[in-house]
């Protein structure tokens, strides 16, 4: 890849000194471009191509099947279940994480003077904990035999779900939402807090001279001021909701009875448990296109502002 | 051969031509100032000489060596930047010695050069400090010191004083002139401030729109501007410009009209000056310091609209309803007049604008000067 | 303060305090469970351990956590090094070049940001396995680096755009070549942004799971997340040992986070640009 870049960058040859400069420019560019190309862009292209073929994990032969993998997805109820679970997580996460993060940020920005740094630090802390650790700790908490949650619920005289918090198909997805919120609210809070703190104090002072205080100031100063950050926070959460994998994979593995199956886990299962690499690629492309569209939207919206 | 020679330099940014074939030369030891409005190409020209910009055509040579293709550091130039450009992670001494260090000179030589430059600039006690501990003026001295340690053939200055306050600026102007005398070095200095140009330069290059309008000593430019642009740019407050047209030429005397209600003005053209033809539209120029209460010619009656006391002098703007100045930069077509403060002009006062014939400059419609004023006109009327 | 304002303030404090408590409880459960015996974990799930026992830590250490820790340190250090070097070099060229081709290079690198790992796991697995690089701790640092580069390059890019060009021009006049300008002037003055990027990416790679799950299939080369995940199959009932392992994996990050919070927040703020 590097040599071709050099030749496109090469000058007219009029100035040897600057040509030397160009060679060092492409040499400086090369490591990043090669790594991104080899491990991200080329695999993405191969995933798109592979989605039109049928092949197994170890088989060297690819059979062209046209759009069969996509047709299979359209008629696969599990694919649609996974998609709808993703959408459930996306909507639930936007409400709980962006909403919760915004409320916490607003309180910490203006409502609370003392101790706000301590609160901020603790609430953000789960962001740095690996989702595997988060998953296991919550599995312990929600465990039907040894989990403290059951113990608490029982002492309150209530009965915990018979199949377990994560084992009951009716509530397992809600539990995943709760765990995701536990981990990510701090991230959204920090993002929105940074946006709030970037609003110059003079704007509030000018608004209060113009008679806008309280709710009016929030509506005319605060909200427009953090509009960009809110859009960004929402898009990050939406993309995260479509990409969710670690948490589901470790806690429920997509179960019980596919109740928490999402695109990521279903793709993994089709590829590495059943060896349906072509079909897995087709679903991967669905995820890829979704993420790319959302990413493009993010760039568009942030540029417009 | 001159010490610094710039020949037919052309610079383009995409479609935009910012230097269209610029040529000039500077002698060894000369202090040359390039002046012009922002966007005229003066900084680009300086940066092209430094090698920080690539030029499309033309050549640059220093001390007889063609350096058009050379790396910036191989050109024998040192540059002082507008924002000082001191390396924040190095001490003053390290900043000043960096070029010699990159060139792998021996430590003793670096120390000697730094010490000598610090002495010249009187910053020896700051050598161990970091730039952030220095004031603006001190930073500028360090930046100049960094140039001195390199002992360049040509010093380049890119608006070095524009970040300093007014008092410090005039002090540094004097110091730079002293430095120039002491070092005897060739200096090329860019500024948009005509006062800096007038006070420091041996010669001034006036630039406009990517071209050189005129090159000359400060007084040459003031007394014999080659174009209307130079006449307007050099001298403060600006020269007054009036539209007129030629109604009669008899021998070398030319009569101009400003309009039907006003008396015509007759000027004598010197031998060698180009005579305009009857009917030609021209621009007449007269400096604010040449307009007064008396003189050979009565230009118009006017009413004082703005009075700015400057101390010894007062700047008066007056509205001569029937006659307006034509200049995009003048105030509402008012006439500017520089008068001694004791003349005590009042707002709303009616005045007559008078001038001597020898004070008028005549420009053709394309801006070139047809007729010069006599240098003797530059006294208060 | 009026009564109403006071009660609003109390209500706000209460909300924030409750959430803070909710955040702390699982961390608390993890730590105290690691010091309990299995029997105590079952009988007194929320209480402090009667006596702090390191037995669970010893069991966790014995079944391989020590190795995972070394692997995680190695992989994280290596990948962060790659990321910082590759991204800073690339971002510098992108921020300084006016060649039209660089716009496309920038788009290509930033596009990598939009590609979810899950959507390329099949080709990536085949690429790595056909190259014979499965179970190599050095090799996994390369895709880790690749996935850190887009964000870090954007972060450095905005920093370099604001970097005073006159400093670089002064250095060129002082005799520095392009690469020398970068290493002697730009890099020494980029400390804060490098620290931010490095910490952000270190946390990310320390916690990474999917790639490690795919590429590190042998126990002895695994990093902490995937190593602990692999152990749960074998030792499913030993909650204290599991919690001890997680504590070993988690506590260093929490400490780093507490020490370097401002760098973290700076990196986050970079997202907003």
mmCIF file of N, CA, C and O in Angstrom, chain C residues 16-104:
data_model
loop_
_atom_site.group_PDB
_atom_site.id
_atom_site.type_symbol
_atom_site.label_atom_id
_atom_site.label_comp_id
_atom_site.label_asym_id
_atom_site.label_seq_id
_atom_site.Cartn_x
_atom_site.Cartn_y
_atom_site.Cartn_z
ATOM 1 N N UNK C 16 -29.159 12.129 43.208
ATOM 2 C CA UNK C 16 -27.758 11.863 42.858
ATOM 3 C C UNK C 16 -27.151 10.861 43.849
ATOM 4 O O UNK C 16 -26.426 9.940 43.453
ATOM 5 N N UNK C 17 -27.471 11.007 45.118
ATOM 6 C CA UNK C 17 -26.909 10.101 46.111
ATOM 7 C C UNK C 17 -27.390 8.675 45.880
ATOM 8 O O UNK C 17 -26.614 7.721 45.987
ATOM 9 N N UNK C 18 -28.665 8.531 45.543
ATOM 10 C CA UNK C 18 -29.204 7.190 45.311
ATOM 11 C C UNK C 18 -28.493 6.518 44.138
ATOM 12 O O UNK C 18 -28.120 5.353 44.212
ATOM 13 N N UNK C 19 -28.324 7.269 43.076
ATOM 14 C CA UNK C 19 -27.652 6.665 41.915
ATOM 15 C C UNK C 19 -26.203 6.316 42.267
ATOM 16 O O UNK C 19 -25.683 5.273 41.876
ATOM 17 N N UNK C 20 -25.565 7.202 43.002
ATOM 18 C CA UNK C 20 -24.183 6.939 43.408
ATOM 19 C C UNK C 20 -24.106 5.652 44.227
ATOM 20 O O UNK C 20 -23.230 4.809 44.016
ATOM 21 N N UNK C 21 -25.062 5.483 45.126
ATOM 22 C CA UNK C 21 -25.122 4.273 45.941
ATOM 23 C C UNK C 21 -25.325 3.049 45.051
ATOM 24 O O UNK C 21 -24.655 2.022 45.198
ATOM 25 N N UNK C 22 -26.251 3.184 44.101
ATOM 26 C CA UNK C 22 -26.546 2.104 43.164
ATOM 27 C C UNK C 22 -25.286 1.710 42.376
ATOM 28 O O UNK C 22 -25.058 0.544 42.082
ATOM 29 N N UNK C 23 -24.464 2.705 42.060
ATOM 30 C CA UNK C 23 -23.221 2.414 41.338
ATOM 31 C C UNK C 23 -22.231 1.702 42.251
ATOM 32 O O UNK C 23 -21.533 0.769 41.831
ATOM 33 N N UNK C 24 -22.209 2.113 43.511
ATOM 34 C CA UNK C 24 -21.195 1.563 44.417
ATOM 35 C C UNK C 24 -21.487 0.125 44.839
ATOM 36 O O UNK C 24 -20.561 -0.660 45.049
ATOM 37 N N UNK C 25 -22.777 -0.222 44.974
ATOM 38 C CA UNK C 25 -23.118 -1.535 45.525
ATOM 39 C C UNK C 25 -22.461 -2.707 44.788
ATOM 40 O O UNK C 25 -21.805 -3.537 45.417
ATOM 41 N N UNK C 26 -22.594 -2.785 43.460
ATOM 42 C CA UNK C 26 -21.957 -3.939 42.778
ATOM 43 C C UNK C 26 -20.440 -3.984 42.976
ATOM 44 O O UNK C 26 -19.871 -5.074 43.147
ATOM 45 N N UNK C 27 -19.808 -2.806 42.975
ATOM 46 C CA UNK C 27 -18.355 -2.800 43.187
ATOM 47 C C UNK C 27 -18.050 -3.322 44.598
ATOM 48 O O UNK C 27 -17.136 -4.129 44.799
ATOM 49 N N UNK C 28 -18.864 -2.871 45.526
ATOM 50 C CA UNK C 28 -18.739 -3.318 46.907
ATOM 51 C C UNK C 28 -18.942 -4.833 46.990
ATOM 52 O O UNK C 28 -18.143 -5.549 47.613
ATOM 53 N N UNK C 29 -19.987 -5.333 46.340
ATOM 54 C CA UNK C 29 -20.269 -6.782 46.350
ATOM 55 C C UNK C 29 -19.070 -7.553 45.793
ATOM 56 O O UNK C 29 -18.643 -8.569 46.361
ATOM 57 N N UNK C 30 -18.514 -7.029 44.687
ATOM 58 C CA UNK C 30 -17.372 -7.723 44.076
ATOM 59 C C UNK C 30 -16.219 -7.841 45.077
ATOM 60 O O UNK C 30 -15.650 -8.917 45.256
ATOM 61 N N UNK C 31 -15.908 -6.724 45.725
ATOM 62 C CA UNK C 31 -14.742 -6.726 46.606
ATOM 63 C C UNK C 31 -14.977 -7.593 47.841
ATOM 64 O O UNK C 31 -14.147 -8.443 48.181
ATOM 65 N N UNK C 32 -16.142 -7.426 48.496
ATOM 66 C CA UNK C 32 -16.326 -8.216 49.731
ATOM 67 C C UNK C 32 -16.475 -9.706 49.418
ATOM 68 O O UNK C 32 -16.019 -10.551 50.184
ATOM 69 N N UNK C 33 -17.068 -10.014 48.270
ATOM 70 C CA UNK C 33 -17.239 -11.433 47.950
ATOM 71 C C UNK C 33 -15.895 -12.105 47.734
ATOM 72 O O UNK C 33 -15.741 -13.310 47.994
ATOM 73 N N UNK C 34 -14.935 -11.323 47.245
ATOM 74 C CA UNK C 34 -13.619 -11.912 46.991
ATOM 75 C C UNK C 34 -12.923 -12.314 48.284
ATOM 76 O O UNK C 34 -12.016 -13.151 48.262
ATOM 77 N N UNK C 35 -13.343 -11.733 49.393
ATOM 78 C CA UNK C 35 -12.702 -12.051 50.669
ATOM 79 C C UNK C 35 -13.483 -13.081 51.480
ATOM 80 O O UNK C 35 -13.120 -13.407 52.592
ATOM 81 N N UNK C 36 -14.586 -13.572 50.912
ATOM 82 C CA UNK C 36 -15.419 -14.510 51.661
ATOM 83 C C UNK C 36 -15.121 -15.945 51.264
ATOM 84 O O UNK C 36 -14.529 -16.215 50.213
ATOM 85 N N UNK C 37 -15.601 -16.837 52.142
ATOM 86 C CA UNK C 37 -15.593 -18.249 51.756
ATOM 87 C C UNK C 37 -16.873 -18.504 50.968
ATOM 88 O O UNK C 37 -17.815 -17.715 51.012
ATOM 89 N N UNK C 38 -16.905 -19.630 50.270
ATOM 90 C CA UNK C 38 -18.101 -19.936 49.488
ATOM 91 C C UNK C 38 -19.332 -20.048 50.370
ATOM 92 O O UNK C 38 -20.414 -19.609 50.006
ATOM 93 N N UNK C 39 -19.150 -20.637 51.541
ATOM 94 C CA UNK C 39 -20.281 -20.817 52.443
ATOM 95 C C UNK C 39 -20.804 -19.466 52.909
ATOM 96 O O UNK C 39 -22.014 -19.208 52.902
ATOM 97 N N UNK C 40 -19.880 -18.577 53.252
ATOM 98 C CA UNK C 40 -20.290 -17.265 53.750
ATOM 99 C C UNK C 40 -20.976 -16.456 52.661
ATOM 100 O O UNK C 40 -21.915 -15.714 52.923
ATOM 101 N N UNK C 41 -20.488 -16.591 51.438
ATOM 102 C CA UNK C 41 -21.098 -15.882 50.325
ATOM 103 C C UNK C 41 -22.576 -16.259 50.210
ATOM 104 O O UNK C 41 -23.432 -15.433 49.923
ATOM 105 N N UNK C 42 -22.850 -17.534 50.480
ATOM 106 C CA UNK C 42 -24.211 -18.039 50.349
ATOM 107 C C UNK C 42 -25.089 -17.594 51.514
ATOM 108 O O UNK C 42 -26.219 -17.167 51.322
ATOM 109 N N UNK C 43 -24.515 -17.661 52.731
ATOM 110 C CA UNK C 43 -25.343 -17.385 53.903
ATOM 111 C C UNK C 43 -25.492 -15.893 54.190
ATOM 112 O O UNK C 43 -26.545 -15.454 54.629
ATOM 113 N N UNK C 44 -24.444 -15.109 53.943
ATOM 114 C CA UNK C 44 -24.534 -13.681 54.284
ATOM 115 C C UNK C 44 -24.094 -12.851 53.083
ATOM 116 O O UNK C 44 -23.034 -12.232 53.102
ATOM 117 N N UNK C 45 -24.934 -12.821 52.027
ATOM 118 C CA UNK C 45 -24.488 -12.220 50.753
ATOM 119 C C UNK C 45 -24.091 -10.746 50.850
ATOM 120 O O UNK C 45 -23.161 -10.325 50.172
ATOM 121 N N UNK C 46 -24.763 -9.953 51.676
ATOM 122 C CA UNK C 46 -24.500 -8.514 51.658
ATOM 123 C C UNK C 46 -23.605 -8.032 52.794
ATOM 124 O O UNK C 46 -23.183 -6.881 52.810
ATOM 125 N N UNK C 47 -23.347 -8.913 53.764
ATOM 126 C CA UNK C 47 -22.587 -8.482 54.936
ATOM 127 C C UNK C 47 -21.093 -8.443 54.634
ATOM 128 O O UNK C 47 -20.620 -9.065 53.680
ATOM 129 N N UNK C 48 -20.378 -7.696 55.464
ATOM 130 C CA UNK C 48 -18.914 -7.731 55.369
ATOM 131 C C UNK C 48 -18.433 -9.116 55.775
ATOM 132 O O UNK C 48 -19.070 -9.783 56.599
ATOM 133 N N UNK C 49 -17.333 -9.579 55.195
ATOM 134 C CA UNK C 49 -16.840 -10.901 55.593
ATOM 135 C C UNK C 49 -16.456 -10.916 57.073
ATOM 136 O O UNK C 49 -15.990 -9.920 57.610
ATOM 137 N N UNK C 50 -16.672 -12.061 57.738
ATOM 138 C CA UNK C 50 -16.330 -12.165 59.163
ATOM 139 C C UNK C 50 -14.833 -11.973 59.340
ATOM 140 O O UNK C 50 -14.363 -11.319 60.242
ATOM 141 N N UNK C 51 -14.088 -12.633 58.467
ATOM 142 C CA UNK C 51 -12.662 -12.369 58.486
ATOM 143 C C UNK C 51 -12.189 -12.268 57.047
ATOM 144 O O UNK C 51 -12.621 -13.025 56.181
ATOM 145 N N UNK C 52 -11.288 -11.309 56.800
ATOM 146 C CA UNK C 52 -10.806 -11.123 55.435
ATOM 147 C C UNK C 52 -9.842 -12.253 55.085
ATOM 148 O O UNK C 52 -8.756 -12.345 55.646
ATOM 149 N N UNK C 53 -10.298 -13.095 54.156
ATOM 150 C CA UNK C 53 -9.464 -14.238 53.791
ATOM 151 C C UNK C 53 -8.948 -14.049 52.372
ATOM 152 O O UNK C 53 -9.713 -13.648 51.474
ATOM 153 N N UNK C 54 -7.680 -14.298 52.192
ATOM 154 C CA UNK C 54 -7.100 -14.172 50.853
ATOM 155 C C UNK C 54 -7.122 -15.496 50.097
ATOM 156 O O UNK C 54 -6.517 -15.620 49.045
ATOM 157 N N UNK C 55 -7.847 -16.445 50.649
ATOM 158 C CA UNK C 55 -7.882 -17.778 50.039
ATOM 159 C C UNK C 55 -8.397 -17.714 48.609
ATOM 160 O O UNK C 55 -7.844 -18.353 47.708
ATOM 161 N N UNK C 56 -9.459 -16.887 48.394
ATOM 162 C CA UNK C 56 -10.022 -16.807 47.045
ATOM 163 C C UNK C 56 -9.018 -16.211 46.074
ATOM 164 O O UNK C 56 -8.917 -16.642 44.921
ATOM 165 N N UNK C 57 -8.256 -15.213 46.547
ATOM 166 C CA UNK C 57 -7.229 -14.623 45.683
ATOM 167 C C UNK C 57 -6.166 -15.661 45.337
ATOM 168 O O UNK C 57 -5.697 -15.727 44.204
ATOM 169 N N UNK C 58 -5.807 -16.472 46.354
ATOM 170 C CA UNK C 58 -4.794 -17.506 46.092
ATOM 171 C C UNK C 58 -5.290 -18.519 45.074
ATOM 172 O O UNK C 58 -4.573 -18.921 44.158
ATOM 173 N N UNK C 59 -6.573 -18.913 45.228
ATOM 174 C CA UNK C 59 -7.136 -19.873 44.266
ATOM 175 C C UNK C 59 -7.133 -19.252 42.865
ATOM 176 O O UNK C 59 -6.733 -19.886 41.889
ATOM 177 N N UNK C 60 -7.601 -17.992 42.774
ATOM 178 C CA UNK C 60 -7.660 -17.323 41.465
ATOM 179 C C UNK C 60 -6.267 -17.218 40.849
ATOM 180 O O UNK C 60 -6.051 -17.531 39.673
ATOM 181 N N UNK C 61 -5.311 -16.802 41.687
ATOM 182 C CA UNK C 61 -3.931 -16.655 41.220
ATOM 183 C C UNK C 61 -3.417 -17.994 40.716
ATOM 184 O O UNK C 61 -2.788 -18.079 39.657
ATOM 185 N N UNK C 62 -3.751 -19.061 41.482
ATOM 186 C CA UNK C 62 -3.246 -20.403 41.149
ATOM 187 C C UNK C 62 -3.805 -20.943 39.845
ATOM 188 O O UNK C 62 -3.111 -21.650 39.110
ATOM 189 N N UNK C 63 -5.059 -20.603 39.537
ATOM 190 C CA UNK C 63 -5.632 -21.200 38.319
ATOM 191 C C UNK C 63 -5.376 -20.349 37.082
ATOM 192 O O UNK C 63 -5.969 -20.580 36.038
ATOM 193 N N UNK C 64 -4.490 -19.352 37.178
ATOM 194 C CA UNK C 64 -4.061 -18.710 35.929
ATOM 195 C C UNK C 64 -4.187 -17.202 35.841
ATOM 196 O O UNK C 64 -3.752 -16.592 34.868
ATOM 197 N N UNK C 65 -4.772 -16.558 36.870
ATOM 198 C CA UNK C 65 -4.931 -15.106 36.784
ATOM 199 C C UNK C 65 -3.579 -14.409 36.615
ATOM 200 O O UNK C 65 -3.463 -13.422 35.888
ATOM 201 N N UNK C 66 -2.554 -14.943 37.277
ATOM 202 C CA UNK C 66 -1.236 -14.308 37.184
ATOM 203 C C UNK C 66 -0.779 -14.232 35.729
ATOM 204 O O UNK C 66 -0.291 -13.196 35.274
ATOM 205 N N UNK C 67 -0.978 -15.324 35.029
ATOM 206 C CA UNK C 67 -0.593 -15.337 33.615
ATOM 207 C C UNK C 67 -1.419 -14.361 32.797
ATOM 208 O O UNK C 67 -0.888 -13.628 31.958
ATOM 209 N N UNK C 68 -2.733 -14.342 33.075
ATOM 210 C CA UNK C 68 -3.605 -13.422 32.335
ATOM 211 C C UNK C 68 -3.167 -11.975 32.560
ATOM 212 O O UNK C 68 -3.192 -11.158 31.648
ATOM 213 N N UNK C 69 -2.794 -11.704 33.818
ATOM 214 C CA UNK C 69 -2.385 -10.338 34.165
ATOM 215 C C UNK C 69 -1.175 -9.917 33.332
ATOM 216 O O UNK C 69 -1.141 -8.829 32.743
ATOM 217 N N UNK C 70 -0.192 -10.823 33.268
ATOM 218 C CA UNK C 70 1.007 -10.533 32.468
ATOM 219 C C UNK C 70 0.622 -10.328 31.009
ATOM 220 O O UNK C 70 1.051 -9.371 30.355
ATOM 221 N N UNK C 71 -0.241 -11.220 30.496
ATOM 222 C CA UNK C 71 -0.648 -11.102 29.096
ATOM 223 C C UNK C 71 -1.367 -9.774 28.839
ATOM 224 O O UNK C 71 -1.127 -9.112 27.834
ATOM 225 N N UNK C 72 -2.255 -9.396 29.756
ATOM 226 C CA UNK C 72 -2.986 -8.143 29.591
ATOM 227 C C UNK C 72 -2.043 -6.954 29.581
ATOM 228 O O UNK C 72 -2.176 -6.039 28.758
ATOM 229 N N UNK C 73 -1.091 -6.970 30.527
ATOM 230 C CA UNK C 73 -0.119 -5.874 30.589
ATOM 231 C C UNK C 73 0.640 -5.764 29.272
ATOM 232 O O UNK C 73 0.796 -4.688 28.704
ATOM 233 N N UNK C 74 1.102 -6.920 28.786
ATOM 234 C CA UNK C 74 1.895 -6.951 27.558
ATOM 235 C C UNK C 74 1.091 -6.431 26.369
ATOM 236 O O UNK C 74 1.526 -5.537 25.635
ATOM 237 N N UNK C 75 -0.097 -7.003 26.204
ATOM 238 C CA UNK C 75 -0.916 -6.650 25.041
ATOM 239 C C UNK C 75 -1.330 -5.173 25.104
ATOM 240 O O UNK C 75 -1.270 -4.458 24.103
ATOM 241 N N UNK C 76 -1.714 -4.729 26.301
ATOM 242 C CA UNK C 76 -2.154 -3.337 26.427
ATOM 243 C C UNK C 76 -1.004 -2.369 26.145
ATOM 244 O O UNK C 76 -1.151 -1.420 25.363
ATOM 245 N N UNK C 77 0.145 -2.633 26.768
ATOM 246 C CA UNK C 77 1.283 -1.730 26.583
ATOM 247 C C UNK C 77 1.675 -1.655 25.112
ATOM 248 O O UNK C 77 1.871 -0.576 24.544
ATOM 249 N N UNK C 78 1.751 -2.811 24.494
ATOM 250 C CA UNK C 78 2.185 -2.876 23.096
ATOM 251 C C UNK C 78 1.194 -2.151 22.182
ATOM 252 O O UNK C 78 1.581 -1.352 21.336
ATOM 253 N N UNK C 79 -0.090 -2.438 22.375
ATOM 254 C CA UNK C 79 -1.081 -1.843 21.470
ATOM 255 C C UNK C 79 -1.153 -0.324 21.668
ATOM 256 O O UNK C 79 -1.268 0.410 20.687
ATOM 257 N N UNK C 80 -1.065 0.124 22.916
ATOM 258 C CA UNK C 80 -1.130 1.575 23.143
ATOM 259 C C UNK C 80 0.080 2.265 22.509
ATOM 260 O O UNK C 80 -0.042 3.328 21.899
ATOM 261 N N UNK C 81 1.230 1.622 22.617
ATOM 262 C CA UNK C 81 2.437 2.172 21.986
ATOM 263 C C UNK C 81 2.227 2.306 20.478
ATOM 264 O O UNK C 81 2.489 3.359 19.882
ATOM 265 N N UNK C 82 1.732 1.229 19.855
ATOM 266 C CA UNK C 82 1.459 1.271 18.414
ATOM 267 C C UNK C 82 0.489 2.401 18.087
ATOM 268 O O UNK C 82 0.670 3.154 17.138
ATOM 269 N N UNK C 83 -0.572 2.491 18.879
ATOM 270 C CA UNK C 83 -1.627 3.478 18.593
ATOM 271 C C UNK C 83 -1.063 4.894 18.652
ATOM 272 O O UNK C 83 -1.289 5.700 17.749
ATOM 273 N N UNK C 84 -0.316 5.173 19.716
ATOM 274 C CA UNK C 84 0.184 6.543 19.886
ATOM 275 C C UNK C 84 1.149 6.896 18.755
ATOM 276 O O UNK C 84 1.059 7.973 18.148
ATOM 277 N N UNK C 85 2.043 5.981 18.434
ATOM 278 C CA UNK C 85 3.023 6.282 17.377
ATOM 279 C C UNK C 85 2.328 6.446 16.030
ATOM 280 O O UNK C 85 2.472 7.461 15.346
ATOM 281 N N UNK C 86 1.532 5.446 15.651
ATOM 282 C CA UNK C 86 0.920 5.482 14.319
ATOM 283 C C UNK C 86 -0.044 6.661 14.184
ATOM 284 O O UNK C 86 -0.039 7.366 13.177
ATOM 285 N N UNK C 87 -0.846 6.891 15.217
ATOM 286 C CA UNK C 87 -1.850 7.957 15.114
ATOM 287 C C UNK C 87 -1.218 9.339 15.099
ATOM 288 O O UNK C 87 -1.659 10.217 14.361
ATOM 289 N N UNK C 88 -0.192 9.537 15.938
ATOM 290 C CA UNK C 88 0.382 10.880 15.982
ATOM 291 C C UNK C 88 1.077 11.205 14.658
ATOM 292 O O UNK C 88 0.951 12.314 14.144
ATOM 293 N N UNK C 89 1.792 10.232 14.114
ATOM 294 C CA UNK C 89 2.452 10.464 12.826
ATOM 295 C C UNK C 89 1.427 10.769 11.742
ATOM 296 O O UNK C 89 1.547 11.742 11.001
ATOM 297 N N UNK C 90 0.388 9.934 11.681
ATOM 298 C CA UNK C 90 -0.616 10.112 10.626
ATOM 299 C C UNK C 90 -1.349 11.434 10.800
ATOM 300 O O UNK C 90 -1.540 12.180 9.839
ATOM 301 N N UNK C 91 -1.753 11.722 12.031
ATOM 302 C CA UNK C 91 -2.519 12.947 12.270
ATOM 303 C C UNK C 91 -1.687 14.170 11.928
ATOM 304 O O UNK C 91 -2.200 15.161 11.406
ATOM 305 N N UNK C 92 -0.382 14.099 12.196
ATOM 306 C CA UNK C 92 0.486 15.243 11.898
ATOM 307 C C UNK C 92 0.541 15.502 10.397
ATOM 308 O O UNK C 92 0.406 16.635 9.940
ATOM 309 N N UNK C 93 0.725 14.434 9.630
ATOM 310 C CA UNK C 93 0.758 14.603 8.174
ATOM 311 C C UNK C 93 -0.591 15.138 7.686
ATOM 312 O O UNK C 93 -0.657 16.068 6.884
ATOM 313 N N UNK C 94 -1.674 14.569 8.204
ATOM 314 C CA UNK C 94 -3.010 15.000 7.769
ATOM 315 C C UNK C 94 -3.249 16.473 8.097
ATOM 316 O O UNK C 94 -3.839 17.216 7.317
ATOM 317 N N UNK C 95 -2.773 16.896 9.280
ATOM 318 C CA UNK C 95 -3.030 18.269 9.696
ATOM 319 C C UNK C 95 -2.154 19.270 8.952
ATOM 320 O O UNK C 95 -2.453 20.449 8.928
ATOM 321 N N UNK C 96 -1.057 18.791 8.350
ATOM 322 C CA UNK C 96 -0.124 19.725 7.721
ATOM 323 C C UNK C 96 -0.127 19.676 6.209
ATOM 324 O O UNK C 96 0.367 20.581 5.564
ATOM 325 N N UNK C 97 -0.671 18.622 5.641
ATOM 326 C CA UNK C 97 -0.587 18.492 4.193
ATOM 327 C C UNK C 97 -1.780 19.169 3.535
ATOM 328 O O UNK C 97 -2.895 19.137 4.055
ATOM 329 N N UNK C 98 -1.545 19.805 2.394
ATOM 330 C CA UNK C 98 -2.675 20.371 1.659
ATOM 331 C C UNK C 98 -2.937 19.576 0.385
ATOM 332 O O UNK C 98 -3.651 20.018 -0.501
ATOM 333 N N UNK C 99 -2.328 18.398 0.278
ATOM 334 C CA UNK C 99 -2.561 17.563 -0.901
ATOM 335 C C UNK C 99 -3.985 17.016 -0.874
ATOM 336 O O UNK C 99 -4.447 16.536 0.165
ATOM 337 N N UNK C 100 -4.694 17.111 -2.003
ATOM 338 C CA UNK C 100 -6.088 16.641 -2.039
ATOM 339 C C UNK C 100 -6.227 15.169 -1.620
ATOM 340 O O UNK C 100 -7.211 14.792 -1.001
ATOM 341 N N UNK C 101 -5.213 14.339 -1.950
ATOM 342 C CA UNK C 101 -5.310 12.907 -1.644
ATOM 343 C C UNK C 101 -5.455 12.692 -0.136
ATOM 344 O O UNK C 101 -6.040 11.713 0.321
ATOM 345 N N UNK C 102 -4.947 13.630 0.649
ATOM 346 C CA UNK C 102 -4.990 13.454 2.102
ATOM 347 C C UNK C 102 -6.409 13.511 2.656
ATOM 348 O O UNK C 102 -6.700 12.951 3.698
ATOM 349 N N UNK C 103 -7.278 14.224 1.952
ATOM 350 C CA UNK C 103 -8.688 14.234 2.376
ATOM 351 C C UNK C 103 -9.247 12.827 2.365
ATOM 352 O O UNK C 103 -9.962 12.406 3.259
ATOM 353 N N UNK C 104 -8.889 12.084 1.313
ATOM 354 C CA UNK C 104 -9.382 10.711 1.179
ATOM 355 C C UNK C 104 -8.746 9.794 2.213
ATOM 356 O O UNK C 104 -9.395 8.902 2.743
#
